[in-house]
mmCIF file with all atom_site columns, C-alpha atoms in Angstrom:
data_model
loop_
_atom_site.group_PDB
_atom_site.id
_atom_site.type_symbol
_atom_site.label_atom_id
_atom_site.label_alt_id
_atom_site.label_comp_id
_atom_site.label_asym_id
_atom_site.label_entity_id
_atom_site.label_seq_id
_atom_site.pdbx_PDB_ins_code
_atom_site.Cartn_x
_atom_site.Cartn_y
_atom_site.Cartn_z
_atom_site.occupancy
_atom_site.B_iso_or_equiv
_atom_site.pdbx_formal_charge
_atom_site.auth_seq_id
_atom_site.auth_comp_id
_atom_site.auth_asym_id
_atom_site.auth_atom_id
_atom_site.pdbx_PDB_model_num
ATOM 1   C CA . UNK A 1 1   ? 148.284 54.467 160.200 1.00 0.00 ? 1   UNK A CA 1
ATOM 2   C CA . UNK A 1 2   ? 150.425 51.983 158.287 1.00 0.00 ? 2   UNK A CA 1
ATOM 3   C CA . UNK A 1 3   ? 150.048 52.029 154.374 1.00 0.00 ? 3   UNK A CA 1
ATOM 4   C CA . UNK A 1 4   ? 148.544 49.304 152.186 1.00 0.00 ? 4   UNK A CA 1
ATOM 5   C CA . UNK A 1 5   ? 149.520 48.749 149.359 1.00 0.00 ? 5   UNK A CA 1
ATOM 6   C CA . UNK A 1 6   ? 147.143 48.091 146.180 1.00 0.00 ? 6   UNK A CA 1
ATOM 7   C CA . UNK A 1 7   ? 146.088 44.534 145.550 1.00 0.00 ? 7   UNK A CA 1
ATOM 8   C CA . UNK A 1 8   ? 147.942 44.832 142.189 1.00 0.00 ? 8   UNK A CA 1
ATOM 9   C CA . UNK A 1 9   ? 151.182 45.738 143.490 1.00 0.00 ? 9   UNK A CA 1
ATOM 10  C CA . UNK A 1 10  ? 151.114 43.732 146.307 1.00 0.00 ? 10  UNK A CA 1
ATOM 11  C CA . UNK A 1 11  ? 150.220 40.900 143.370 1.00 0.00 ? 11  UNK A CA 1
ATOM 12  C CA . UNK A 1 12  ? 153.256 42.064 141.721 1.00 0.00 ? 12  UNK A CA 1
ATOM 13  C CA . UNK A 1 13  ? 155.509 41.980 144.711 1.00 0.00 ? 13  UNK A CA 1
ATOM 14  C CA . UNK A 1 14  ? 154.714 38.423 145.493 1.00 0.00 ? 14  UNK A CA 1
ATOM 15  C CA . UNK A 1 15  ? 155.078 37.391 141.789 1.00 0.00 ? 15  UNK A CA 1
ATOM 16  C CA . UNK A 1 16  ? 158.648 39.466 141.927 1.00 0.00 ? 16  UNK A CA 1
ATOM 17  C CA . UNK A 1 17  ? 159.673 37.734 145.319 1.00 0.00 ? 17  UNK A CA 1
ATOM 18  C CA . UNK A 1 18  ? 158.861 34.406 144.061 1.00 0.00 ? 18  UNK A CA 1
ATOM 19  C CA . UNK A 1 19  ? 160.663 34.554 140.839 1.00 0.00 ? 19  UNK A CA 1
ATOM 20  C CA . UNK A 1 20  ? 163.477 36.016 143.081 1.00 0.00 ? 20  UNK A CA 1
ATOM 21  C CA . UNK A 1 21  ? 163.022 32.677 145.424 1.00 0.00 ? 21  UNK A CA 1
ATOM 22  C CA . UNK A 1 22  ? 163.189 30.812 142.173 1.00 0.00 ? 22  UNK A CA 1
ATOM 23  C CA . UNK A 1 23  ? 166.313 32.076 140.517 1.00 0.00 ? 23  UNK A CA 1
ATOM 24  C CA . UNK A 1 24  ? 168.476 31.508 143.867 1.00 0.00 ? 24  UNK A CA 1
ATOM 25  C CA . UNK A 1 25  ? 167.320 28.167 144.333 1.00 0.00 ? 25  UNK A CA 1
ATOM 26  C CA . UNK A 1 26  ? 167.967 27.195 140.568 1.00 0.00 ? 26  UNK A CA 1
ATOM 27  C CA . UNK A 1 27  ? 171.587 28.484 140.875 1.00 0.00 ? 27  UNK A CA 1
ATOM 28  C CA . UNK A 1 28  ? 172.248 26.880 143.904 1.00 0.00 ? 28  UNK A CA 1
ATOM 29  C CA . UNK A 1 29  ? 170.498 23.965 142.942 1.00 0.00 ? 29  UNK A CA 1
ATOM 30  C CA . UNK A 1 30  ? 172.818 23.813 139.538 1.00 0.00 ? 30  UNK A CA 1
ATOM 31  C CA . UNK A 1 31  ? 176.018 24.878 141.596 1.00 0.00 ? 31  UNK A CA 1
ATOM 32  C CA . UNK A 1 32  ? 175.449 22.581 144.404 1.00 0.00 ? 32  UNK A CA 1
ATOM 33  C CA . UNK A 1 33  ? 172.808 19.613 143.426 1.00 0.00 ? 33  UNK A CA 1
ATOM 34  C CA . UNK A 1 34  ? 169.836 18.910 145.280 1.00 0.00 ? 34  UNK A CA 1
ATOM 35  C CA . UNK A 1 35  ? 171.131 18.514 148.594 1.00 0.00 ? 35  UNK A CA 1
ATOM 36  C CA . UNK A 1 36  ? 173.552 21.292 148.448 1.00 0.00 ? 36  UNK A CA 1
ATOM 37  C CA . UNK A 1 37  ? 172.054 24.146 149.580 1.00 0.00 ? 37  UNK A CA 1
ATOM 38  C CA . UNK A 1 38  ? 169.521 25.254 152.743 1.00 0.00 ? 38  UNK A CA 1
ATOM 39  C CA . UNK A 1 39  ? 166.468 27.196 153.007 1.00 0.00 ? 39  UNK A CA 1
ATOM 40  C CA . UNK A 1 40  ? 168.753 29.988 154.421 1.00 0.00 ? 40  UNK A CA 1
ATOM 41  C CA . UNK A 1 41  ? 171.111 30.273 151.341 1.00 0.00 ? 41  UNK A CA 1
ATOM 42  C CA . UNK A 1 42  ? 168.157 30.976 148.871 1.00 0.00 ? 42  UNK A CA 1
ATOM 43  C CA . UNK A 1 43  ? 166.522 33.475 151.419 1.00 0.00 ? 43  UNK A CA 1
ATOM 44  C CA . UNK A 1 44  ? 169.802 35.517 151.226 1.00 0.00 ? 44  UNK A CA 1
ATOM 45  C CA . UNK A 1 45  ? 170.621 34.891 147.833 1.00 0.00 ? 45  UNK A CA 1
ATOM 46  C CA . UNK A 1 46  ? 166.816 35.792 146.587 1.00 0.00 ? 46  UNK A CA 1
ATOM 47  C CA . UNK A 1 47  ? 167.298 39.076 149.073 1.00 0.00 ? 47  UNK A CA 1
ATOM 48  C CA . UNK A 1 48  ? 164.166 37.826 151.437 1.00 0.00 ? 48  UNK A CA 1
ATOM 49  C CA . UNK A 1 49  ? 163.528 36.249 154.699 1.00 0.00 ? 49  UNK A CA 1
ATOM 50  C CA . UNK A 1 50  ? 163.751 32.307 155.173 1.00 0.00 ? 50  UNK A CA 1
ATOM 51  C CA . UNK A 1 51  ? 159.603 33.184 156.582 1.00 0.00 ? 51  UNK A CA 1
ATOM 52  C CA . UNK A 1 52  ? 159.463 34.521 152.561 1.00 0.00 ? 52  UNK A CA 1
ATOM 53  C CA . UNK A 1 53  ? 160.242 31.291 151.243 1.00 0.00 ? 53  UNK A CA 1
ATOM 54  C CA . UNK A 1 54  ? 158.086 29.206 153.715 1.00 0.00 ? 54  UNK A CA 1
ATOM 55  C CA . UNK A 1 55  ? 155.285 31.944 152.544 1.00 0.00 ? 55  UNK A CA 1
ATOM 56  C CA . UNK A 1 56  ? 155.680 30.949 148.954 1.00 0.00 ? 56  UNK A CA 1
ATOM 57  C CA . UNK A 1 57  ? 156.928 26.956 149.209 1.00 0.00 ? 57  UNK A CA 1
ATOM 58  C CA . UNK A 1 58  ? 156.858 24.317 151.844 1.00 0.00 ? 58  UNK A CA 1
ATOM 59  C CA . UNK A 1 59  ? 159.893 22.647 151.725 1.00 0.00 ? 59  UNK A CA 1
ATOM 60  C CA . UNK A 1 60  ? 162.938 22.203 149.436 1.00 0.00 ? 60  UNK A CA 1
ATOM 61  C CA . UNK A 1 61  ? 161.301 19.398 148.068 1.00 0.00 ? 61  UNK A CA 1
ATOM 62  C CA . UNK A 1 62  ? 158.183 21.580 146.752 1.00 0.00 ? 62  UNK A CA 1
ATOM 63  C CA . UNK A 1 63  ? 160.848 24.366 145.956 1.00 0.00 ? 63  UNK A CA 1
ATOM 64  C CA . UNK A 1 64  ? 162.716 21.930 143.662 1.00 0.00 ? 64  UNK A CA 1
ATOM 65  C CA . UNK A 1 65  ? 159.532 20.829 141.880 1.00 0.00 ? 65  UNK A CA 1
ATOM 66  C CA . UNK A 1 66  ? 159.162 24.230 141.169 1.00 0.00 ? 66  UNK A CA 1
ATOM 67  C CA . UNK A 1 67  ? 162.591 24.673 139.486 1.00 0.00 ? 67  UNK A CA 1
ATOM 68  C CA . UNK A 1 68  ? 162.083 21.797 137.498 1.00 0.00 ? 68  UNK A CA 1
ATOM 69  C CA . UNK A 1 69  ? 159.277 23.175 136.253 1.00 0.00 ? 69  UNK A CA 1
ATOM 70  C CA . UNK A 1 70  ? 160.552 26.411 135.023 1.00 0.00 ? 70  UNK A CA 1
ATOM 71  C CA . UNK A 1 71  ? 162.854 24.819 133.280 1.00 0.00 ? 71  UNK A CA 1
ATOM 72  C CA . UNK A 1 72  ? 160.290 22.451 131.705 1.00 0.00 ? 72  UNK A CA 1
ATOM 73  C CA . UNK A 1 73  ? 157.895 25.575 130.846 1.00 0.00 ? 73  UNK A CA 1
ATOM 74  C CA . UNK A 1 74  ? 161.066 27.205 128.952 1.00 0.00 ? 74  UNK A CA 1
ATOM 75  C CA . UNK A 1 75  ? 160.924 23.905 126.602 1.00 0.00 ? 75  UNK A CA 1
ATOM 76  C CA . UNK A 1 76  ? 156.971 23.199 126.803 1.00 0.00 ? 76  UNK A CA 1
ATOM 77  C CA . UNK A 1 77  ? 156.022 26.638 125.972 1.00 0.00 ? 77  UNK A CA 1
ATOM 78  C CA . UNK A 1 78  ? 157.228 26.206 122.127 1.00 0.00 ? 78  UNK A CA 1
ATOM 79  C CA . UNK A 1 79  ? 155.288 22.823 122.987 1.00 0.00 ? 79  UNK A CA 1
ATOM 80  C CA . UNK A 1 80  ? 151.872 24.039 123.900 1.00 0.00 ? 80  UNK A CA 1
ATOM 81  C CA . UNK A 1 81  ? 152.312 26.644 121.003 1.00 0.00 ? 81  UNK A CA 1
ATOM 82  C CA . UNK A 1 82  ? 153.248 23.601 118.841 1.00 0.00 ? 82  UNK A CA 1
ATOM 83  C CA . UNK A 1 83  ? 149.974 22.057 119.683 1.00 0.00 ? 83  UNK A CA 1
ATOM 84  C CA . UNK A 1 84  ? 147.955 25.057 119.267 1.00 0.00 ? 84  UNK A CA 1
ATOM 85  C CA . UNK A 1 85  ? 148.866 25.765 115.734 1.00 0.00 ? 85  UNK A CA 1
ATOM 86  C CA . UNK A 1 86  ? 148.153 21.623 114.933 1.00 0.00 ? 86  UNK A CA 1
ATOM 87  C CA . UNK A 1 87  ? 145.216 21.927 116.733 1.00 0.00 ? 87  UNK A CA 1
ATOM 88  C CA . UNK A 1 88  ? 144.090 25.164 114.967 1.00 0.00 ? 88  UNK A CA 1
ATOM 89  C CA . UNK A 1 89  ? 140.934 23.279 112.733 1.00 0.00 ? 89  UNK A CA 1
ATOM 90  C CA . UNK A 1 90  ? 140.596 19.824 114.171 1.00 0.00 ? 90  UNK A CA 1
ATOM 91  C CA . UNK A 1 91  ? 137.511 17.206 111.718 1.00 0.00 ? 91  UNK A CA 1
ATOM 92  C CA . UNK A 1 92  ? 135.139 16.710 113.891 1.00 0.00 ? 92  UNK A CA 1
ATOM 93  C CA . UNK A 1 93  ? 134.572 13.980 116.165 1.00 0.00 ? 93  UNK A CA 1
ATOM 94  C CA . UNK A 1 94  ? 136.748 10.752 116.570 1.00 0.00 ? 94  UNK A CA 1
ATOM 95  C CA . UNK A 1 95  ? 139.278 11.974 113.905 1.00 0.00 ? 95  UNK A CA 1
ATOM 96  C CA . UNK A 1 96  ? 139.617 15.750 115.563 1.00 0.00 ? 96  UNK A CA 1
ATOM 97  C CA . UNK A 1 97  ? 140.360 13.499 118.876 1.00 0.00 ? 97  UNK A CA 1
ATOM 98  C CA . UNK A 1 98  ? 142.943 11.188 117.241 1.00 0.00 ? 98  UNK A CA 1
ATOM 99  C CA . UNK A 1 99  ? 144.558 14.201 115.334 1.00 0.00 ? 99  UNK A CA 1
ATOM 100 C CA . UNK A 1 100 ? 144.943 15.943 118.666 1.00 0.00 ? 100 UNK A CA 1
ATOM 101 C CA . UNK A 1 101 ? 146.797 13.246 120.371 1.00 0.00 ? 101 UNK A CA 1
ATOM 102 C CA . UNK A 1 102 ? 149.071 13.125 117.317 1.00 0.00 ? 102 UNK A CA 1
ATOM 103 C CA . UNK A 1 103 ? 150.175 16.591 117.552 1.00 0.00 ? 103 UNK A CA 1
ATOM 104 C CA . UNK A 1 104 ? 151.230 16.320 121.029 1.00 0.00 ? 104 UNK A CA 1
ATOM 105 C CA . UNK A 1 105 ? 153.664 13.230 120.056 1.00 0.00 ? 105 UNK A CA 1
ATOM 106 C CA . UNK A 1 106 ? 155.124 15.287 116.944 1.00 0.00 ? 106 UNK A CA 1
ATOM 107 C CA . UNK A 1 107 ? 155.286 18.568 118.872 1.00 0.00 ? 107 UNK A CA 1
ATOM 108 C CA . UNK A 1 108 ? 157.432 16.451 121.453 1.00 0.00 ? 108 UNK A CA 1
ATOM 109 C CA . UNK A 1 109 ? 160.117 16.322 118.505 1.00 0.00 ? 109 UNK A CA 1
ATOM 110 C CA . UNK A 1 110 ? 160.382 19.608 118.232 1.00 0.00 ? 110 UNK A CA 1
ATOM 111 C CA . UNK A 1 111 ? 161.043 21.546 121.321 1.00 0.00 ? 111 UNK A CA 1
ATOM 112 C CA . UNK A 1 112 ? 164.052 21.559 123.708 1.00 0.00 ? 112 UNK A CA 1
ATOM 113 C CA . UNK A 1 113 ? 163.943 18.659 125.899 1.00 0.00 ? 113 UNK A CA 1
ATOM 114 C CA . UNK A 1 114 ? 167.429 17.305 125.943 1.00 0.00 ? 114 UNK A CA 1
ATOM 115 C CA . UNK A 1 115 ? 168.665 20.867 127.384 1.00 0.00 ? 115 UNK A CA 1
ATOM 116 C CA . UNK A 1 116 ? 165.374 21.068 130.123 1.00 0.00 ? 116 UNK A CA 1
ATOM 117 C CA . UNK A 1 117 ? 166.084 16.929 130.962 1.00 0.00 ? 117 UNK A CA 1
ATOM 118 C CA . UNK A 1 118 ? 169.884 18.123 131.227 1.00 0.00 ? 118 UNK A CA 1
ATOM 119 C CA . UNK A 1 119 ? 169.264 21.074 133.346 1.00 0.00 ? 119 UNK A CA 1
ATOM 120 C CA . UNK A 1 120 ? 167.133 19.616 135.541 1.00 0.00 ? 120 UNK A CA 1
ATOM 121 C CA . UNK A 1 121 ? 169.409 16.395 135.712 1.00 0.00 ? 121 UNK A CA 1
ATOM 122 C CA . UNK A 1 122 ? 172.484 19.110 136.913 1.00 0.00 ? 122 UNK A CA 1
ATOM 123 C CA . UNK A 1 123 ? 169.827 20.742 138.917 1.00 0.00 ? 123 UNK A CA 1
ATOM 124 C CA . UNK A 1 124 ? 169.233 17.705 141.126 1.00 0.00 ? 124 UNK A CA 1
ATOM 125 C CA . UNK A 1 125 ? 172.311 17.293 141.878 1.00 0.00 ? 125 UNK A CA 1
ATOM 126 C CA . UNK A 1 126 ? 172.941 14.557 138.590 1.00 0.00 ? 126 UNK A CA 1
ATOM 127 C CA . UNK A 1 127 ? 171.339 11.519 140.424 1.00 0.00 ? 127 UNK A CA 1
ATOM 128 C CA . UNK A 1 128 ? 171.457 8.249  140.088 1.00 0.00 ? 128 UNK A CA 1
ATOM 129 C CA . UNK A 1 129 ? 168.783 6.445  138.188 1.00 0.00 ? 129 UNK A CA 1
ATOM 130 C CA . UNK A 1 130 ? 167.293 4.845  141.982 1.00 0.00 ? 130 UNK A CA 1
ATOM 131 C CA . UNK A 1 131 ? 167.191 8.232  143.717 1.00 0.00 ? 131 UNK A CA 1
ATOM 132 C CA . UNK A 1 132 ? 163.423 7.970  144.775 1.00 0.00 ? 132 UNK A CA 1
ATOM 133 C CA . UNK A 1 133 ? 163.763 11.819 145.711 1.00 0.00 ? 133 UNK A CA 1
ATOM 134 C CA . UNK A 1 134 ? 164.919 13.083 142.519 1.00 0.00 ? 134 UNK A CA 1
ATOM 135 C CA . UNK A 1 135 ? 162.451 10.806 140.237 1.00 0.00 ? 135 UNK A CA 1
ATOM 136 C CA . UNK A 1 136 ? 159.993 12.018 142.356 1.00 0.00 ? 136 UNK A CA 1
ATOM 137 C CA . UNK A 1 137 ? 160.445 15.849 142.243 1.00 0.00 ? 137 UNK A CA 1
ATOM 138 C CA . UNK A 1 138 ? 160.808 15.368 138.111 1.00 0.00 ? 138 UNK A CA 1
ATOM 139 C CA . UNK A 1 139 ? 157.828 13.415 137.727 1.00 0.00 ? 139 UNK A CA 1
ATOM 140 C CA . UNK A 1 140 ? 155.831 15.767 139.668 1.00 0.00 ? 140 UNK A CA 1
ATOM 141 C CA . UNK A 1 141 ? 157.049 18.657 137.547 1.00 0.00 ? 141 UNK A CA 1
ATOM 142 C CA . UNK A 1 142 ? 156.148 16.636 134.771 1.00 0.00 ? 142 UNK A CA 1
ATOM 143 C CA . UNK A 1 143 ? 152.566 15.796 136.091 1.00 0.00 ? 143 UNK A CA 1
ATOM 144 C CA . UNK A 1 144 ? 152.405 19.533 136.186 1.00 0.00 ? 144 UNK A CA 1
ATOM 145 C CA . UNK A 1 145 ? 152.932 19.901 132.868 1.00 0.00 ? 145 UNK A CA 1
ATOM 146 C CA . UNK A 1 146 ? 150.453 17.279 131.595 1.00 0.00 ? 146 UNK A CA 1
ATOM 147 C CA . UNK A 1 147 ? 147.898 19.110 133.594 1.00 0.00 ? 147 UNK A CA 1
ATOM 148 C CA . UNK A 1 148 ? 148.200 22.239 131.712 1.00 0.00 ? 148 UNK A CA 1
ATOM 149 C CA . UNK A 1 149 ? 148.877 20.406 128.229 1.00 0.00 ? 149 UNK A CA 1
ATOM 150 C CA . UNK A 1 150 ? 145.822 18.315 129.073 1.00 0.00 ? 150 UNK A CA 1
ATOM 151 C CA . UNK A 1 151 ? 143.229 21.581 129.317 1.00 0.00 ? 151 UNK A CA 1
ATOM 152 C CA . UNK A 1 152 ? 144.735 22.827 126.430 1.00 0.00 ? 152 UNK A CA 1
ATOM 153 C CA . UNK A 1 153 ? 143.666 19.558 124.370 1.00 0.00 ? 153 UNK A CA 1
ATOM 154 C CA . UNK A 1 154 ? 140.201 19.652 126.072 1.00 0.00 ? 154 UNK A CA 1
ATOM 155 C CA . UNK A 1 155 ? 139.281 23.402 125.033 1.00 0.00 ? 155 UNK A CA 1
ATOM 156 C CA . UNK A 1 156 ? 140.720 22.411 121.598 1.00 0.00 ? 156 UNK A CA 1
ATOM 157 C CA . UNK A 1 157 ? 139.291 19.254 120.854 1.00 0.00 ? 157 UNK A CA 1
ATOM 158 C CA . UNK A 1 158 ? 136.307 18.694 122.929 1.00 0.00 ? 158 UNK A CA 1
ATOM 159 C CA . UNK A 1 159 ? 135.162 15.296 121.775 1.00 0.00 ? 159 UNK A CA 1
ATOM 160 C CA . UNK A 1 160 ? 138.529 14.001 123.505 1.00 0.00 ? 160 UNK A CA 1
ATOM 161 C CA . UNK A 1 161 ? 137.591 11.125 125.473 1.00 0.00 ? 161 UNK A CA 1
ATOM 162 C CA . UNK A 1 162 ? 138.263 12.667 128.963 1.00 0.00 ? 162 UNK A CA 1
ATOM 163 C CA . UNK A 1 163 ? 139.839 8.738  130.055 1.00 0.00 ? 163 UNK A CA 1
ATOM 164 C CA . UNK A 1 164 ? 141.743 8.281  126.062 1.00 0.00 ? 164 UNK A CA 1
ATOM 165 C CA . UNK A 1 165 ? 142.983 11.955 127.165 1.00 0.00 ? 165 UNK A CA 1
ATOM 166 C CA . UNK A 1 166 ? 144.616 10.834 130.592 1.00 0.00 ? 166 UNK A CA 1
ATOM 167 C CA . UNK A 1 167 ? 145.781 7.965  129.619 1.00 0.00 ? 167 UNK A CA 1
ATOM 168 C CA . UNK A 1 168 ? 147.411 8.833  126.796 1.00 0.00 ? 168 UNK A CA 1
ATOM 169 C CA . UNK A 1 169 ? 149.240 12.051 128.365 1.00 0.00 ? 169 UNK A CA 1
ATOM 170 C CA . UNK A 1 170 ? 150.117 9.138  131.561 1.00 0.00 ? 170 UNK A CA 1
ATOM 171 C CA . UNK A 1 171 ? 151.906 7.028  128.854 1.00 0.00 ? 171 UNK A CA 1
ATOM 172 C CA . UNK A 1 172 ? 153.738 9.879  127.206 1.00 0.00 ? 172 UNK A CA 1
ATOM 173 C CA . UNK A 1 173 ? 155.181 11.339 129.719 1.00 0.00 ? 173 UNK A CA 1
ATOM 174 C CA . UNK A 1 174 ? 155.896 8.132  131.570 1.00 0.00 ? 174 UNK A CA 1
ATOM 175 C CA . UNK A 1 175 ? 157.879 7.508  128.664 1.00 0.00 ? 175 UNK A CA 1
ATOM 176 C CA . UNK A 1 176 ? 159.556 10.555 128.172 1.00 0.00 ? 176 UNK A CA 1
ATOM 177 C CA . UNK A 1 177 ? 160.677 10.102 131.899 1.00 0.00 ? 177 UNK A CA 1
ATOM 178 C CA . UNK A 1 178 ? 161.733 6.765  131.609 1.00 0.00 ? 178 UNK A CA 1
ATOM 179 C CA . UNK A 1 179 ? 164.008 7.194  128.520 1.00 0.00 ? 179 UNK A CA 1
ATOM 180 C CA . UNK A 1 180 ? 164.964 10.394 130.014 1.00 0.00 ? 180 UNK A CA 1
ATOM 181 C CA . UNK A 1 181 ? 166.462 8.394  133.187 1.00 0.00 ? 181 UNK A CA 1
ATOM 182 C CA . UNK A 1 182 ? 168.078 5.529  130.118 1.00 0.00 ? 182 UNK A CA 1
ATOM 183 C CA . UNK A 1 183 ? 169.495 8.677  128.353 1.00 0.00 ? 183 UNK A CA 1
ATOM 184 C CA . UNK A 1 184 ? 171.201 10.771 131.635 1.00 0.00 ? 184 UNK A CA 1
ATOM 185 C CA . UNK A 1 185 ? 172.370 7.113  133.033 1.00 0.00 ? 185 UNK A CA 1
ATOM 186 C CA . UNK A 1 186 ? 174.114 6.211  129.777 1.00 0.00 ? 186 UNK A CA 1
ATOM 187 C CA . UNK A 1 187 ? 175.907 9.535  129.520 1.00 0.00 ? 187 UNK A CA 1
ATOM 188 C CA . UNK A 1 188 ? 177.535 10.220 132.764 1.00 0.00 ? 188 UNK A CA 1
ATOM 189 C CA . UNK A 1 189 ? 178.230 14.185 133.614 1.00 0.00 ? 189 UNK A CA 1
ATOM 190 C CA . UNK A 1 190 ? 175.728 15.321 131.145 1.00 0.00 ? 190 UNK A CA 1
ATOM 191 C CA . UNK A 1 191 ? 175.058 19.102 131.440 1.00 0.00 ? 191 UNK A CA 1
ATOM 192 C CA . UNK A 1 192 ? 173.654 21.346 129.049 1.00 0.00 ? 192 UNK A CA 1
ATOM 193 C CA . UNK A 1 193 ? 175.080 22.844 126.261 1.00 0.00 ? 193 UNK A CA 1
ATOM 194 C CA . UNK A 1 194 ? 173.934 18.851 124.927 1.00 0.00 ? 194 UNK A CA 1
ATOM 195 C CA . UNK A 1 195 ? 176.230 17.802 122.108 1.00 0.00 ? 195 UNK A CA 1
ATOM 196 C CA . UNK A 1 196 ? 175.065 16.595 119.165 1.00 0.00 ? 196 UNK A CA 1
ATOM 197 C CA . UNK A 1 197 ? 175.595 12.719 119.410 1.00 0.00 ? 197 UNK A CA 1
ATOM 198 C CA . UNK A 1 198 ? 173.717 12.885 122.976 1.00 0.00 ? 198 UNK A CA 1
ATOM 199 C CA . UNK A 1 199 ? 171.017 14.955 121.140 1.00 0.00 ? 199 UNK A CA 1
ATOM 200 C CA . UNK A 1 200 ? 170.475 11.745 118.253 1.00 0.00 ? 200 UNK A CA 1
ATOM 201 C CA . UNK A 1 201 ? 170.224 9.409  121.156 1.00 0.00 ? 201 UNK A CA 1
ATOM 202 C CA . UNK A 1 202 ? 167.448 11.532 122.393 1.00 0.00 ? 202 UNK A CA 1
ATOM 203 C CA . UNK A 1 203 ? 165.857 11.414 119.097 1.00 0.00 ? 203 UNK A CA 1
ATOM 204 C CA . UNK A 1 204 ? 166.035 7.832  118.535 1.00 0.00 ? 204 UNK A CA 1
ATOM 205 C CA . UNK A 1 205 ? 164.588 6.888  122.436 1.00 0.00 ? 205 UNK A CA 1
ATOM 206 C CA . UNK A 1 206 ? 161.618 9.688  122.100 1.00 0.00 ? 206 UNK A CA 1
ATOM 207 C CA . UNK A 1 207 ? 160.758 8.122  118.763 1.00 0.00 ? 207 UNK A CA 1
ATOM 208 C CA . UNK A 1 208 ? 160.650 4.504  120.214 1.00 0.00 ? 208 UNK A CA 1
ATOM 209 C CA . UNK A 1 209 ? 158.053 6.388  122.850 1.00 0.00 ? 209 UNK A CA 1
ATOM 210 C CA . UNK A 1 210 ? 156.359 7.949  120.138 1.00 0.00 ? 210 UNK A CA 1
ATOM 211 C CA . UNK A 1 211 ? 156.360 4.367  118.598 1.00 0.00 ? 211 UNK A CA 1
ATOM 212 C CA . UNK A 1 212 ? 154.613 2.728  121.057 1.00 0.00 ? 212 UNK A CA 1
ATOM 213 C CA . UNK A 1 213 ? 152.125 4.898  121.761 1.00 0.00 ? 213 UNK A CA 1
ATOM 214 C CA . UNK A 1 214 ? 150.714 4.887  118.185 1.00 0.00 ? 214 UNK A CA 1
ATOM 215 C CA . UNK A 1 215 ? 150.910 1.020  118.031 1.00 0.00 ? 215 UNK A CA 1
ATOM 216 C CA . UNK A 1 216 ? 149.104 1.422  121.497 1.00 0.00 ? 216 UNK A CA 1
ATOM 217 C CA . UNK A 1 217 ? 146.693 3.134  119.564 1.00 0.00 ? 217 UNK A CA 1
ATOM 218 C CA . UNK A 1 218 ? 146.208 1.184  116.743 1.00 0.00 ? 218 UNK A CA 1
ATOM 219 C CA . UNK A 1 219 ? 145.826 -1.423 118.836 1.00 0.00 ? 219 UNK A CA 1
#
């Protein structure tokens, strides 16, 4: 009689093999660029079956999201902790809402992104700015993101606006792809470690986001 194994450890295996699946295709991915690399290379480089990776991601495509956002949770997760500690004793009502949606835009200063935007920039192979595939994959991983940053804000400030809450997070991070594209475009060959004069260029296009969302707001 064949042997099951525990739900726990068979949990555990499938976490393992998917961080496995994950790793191979992110050094391929940065080796190689998006189109680089086949299902078959990550199955033997992750030590699995090509039928693993089908098990655990459809396609390239949805395995490429997935890179992008591992790289994007390294950076967001000093983000959402950002948030948490702004967010710690919000006033009540309207003015616990608008203080929330501040502290996303200032905790946007202070994490990582030029070094995730740059990874996942050498990760897709560095595209050009019209490469439908590689806007898309990023601005999924992004959407991602704003889903989990945007049930953080609810269970923090619950007099959010559900529709102020969505379209504010749309706007941001619409932004912060669009600059991103300006910012990889203008500096040809960009790969992390980012140097400082790409790094104040950042600063000065996430601020002109961070601009026009609060005169959005005022508005």
């Amino acid at each position: 009689m064949p042997m099951t194994l525990p739900t726990d450890r068979r949990s555990a295996l499938r976490a393992e093999r998917r961080r496995a699946i994950l790793d191979a295709a992110r050094a391929l991915a940065t080796e190689h660029g998006a189109h680089g690399f086949t299902v078959e290379q990550v199955a033997s480089h992750a030590g699995v079956s090509r039928r693993t990776v089908f098990n655990h991601f459809a396609g390239l495509d949805q395995l490429l999201v997935a890179v992008c956002e591992q790289v994007l949770d390294e950076a967001t997760a000093a983000l959402l902790d950002d948030v948490d500690r702004r967010t710690a004793e919000l006033p009540p009502g309207e003015a616990g809402a608008r203080t929330a949606l501040d502290a996303v835009g200032e905790a946007t200063r202070r994490v990582d992104l030029p070094t995730a935007i740059a990874t996942i920039h050498v990760a897709l192979g560095s595209p050009q700015r019209g490469d439908e595939r590689a806007q898309g994959i990023s601005r999924t991983a992004f959407e991602h993101v704003g889903g989990r940053l945007r049930q953080q804000l609810l269970r923090r400030a619950p007099d959010l606006d559900p529709v102020d809450l969505d379209l504010s997070l749309a706007l941001l991070f619409s932004g912060i792809t669009t600059v991103a594209g300006l910012w990889v475009e203008r500096r040809p060959g960009l790969a992390p470690p980012v140097p400082p004069t790409a790094r104040t260029e950042w600063d000065a296009l996430l601020d002109r986001v961070l601009h026009r969302l609060r005169v959005g707001h005022a508005g």
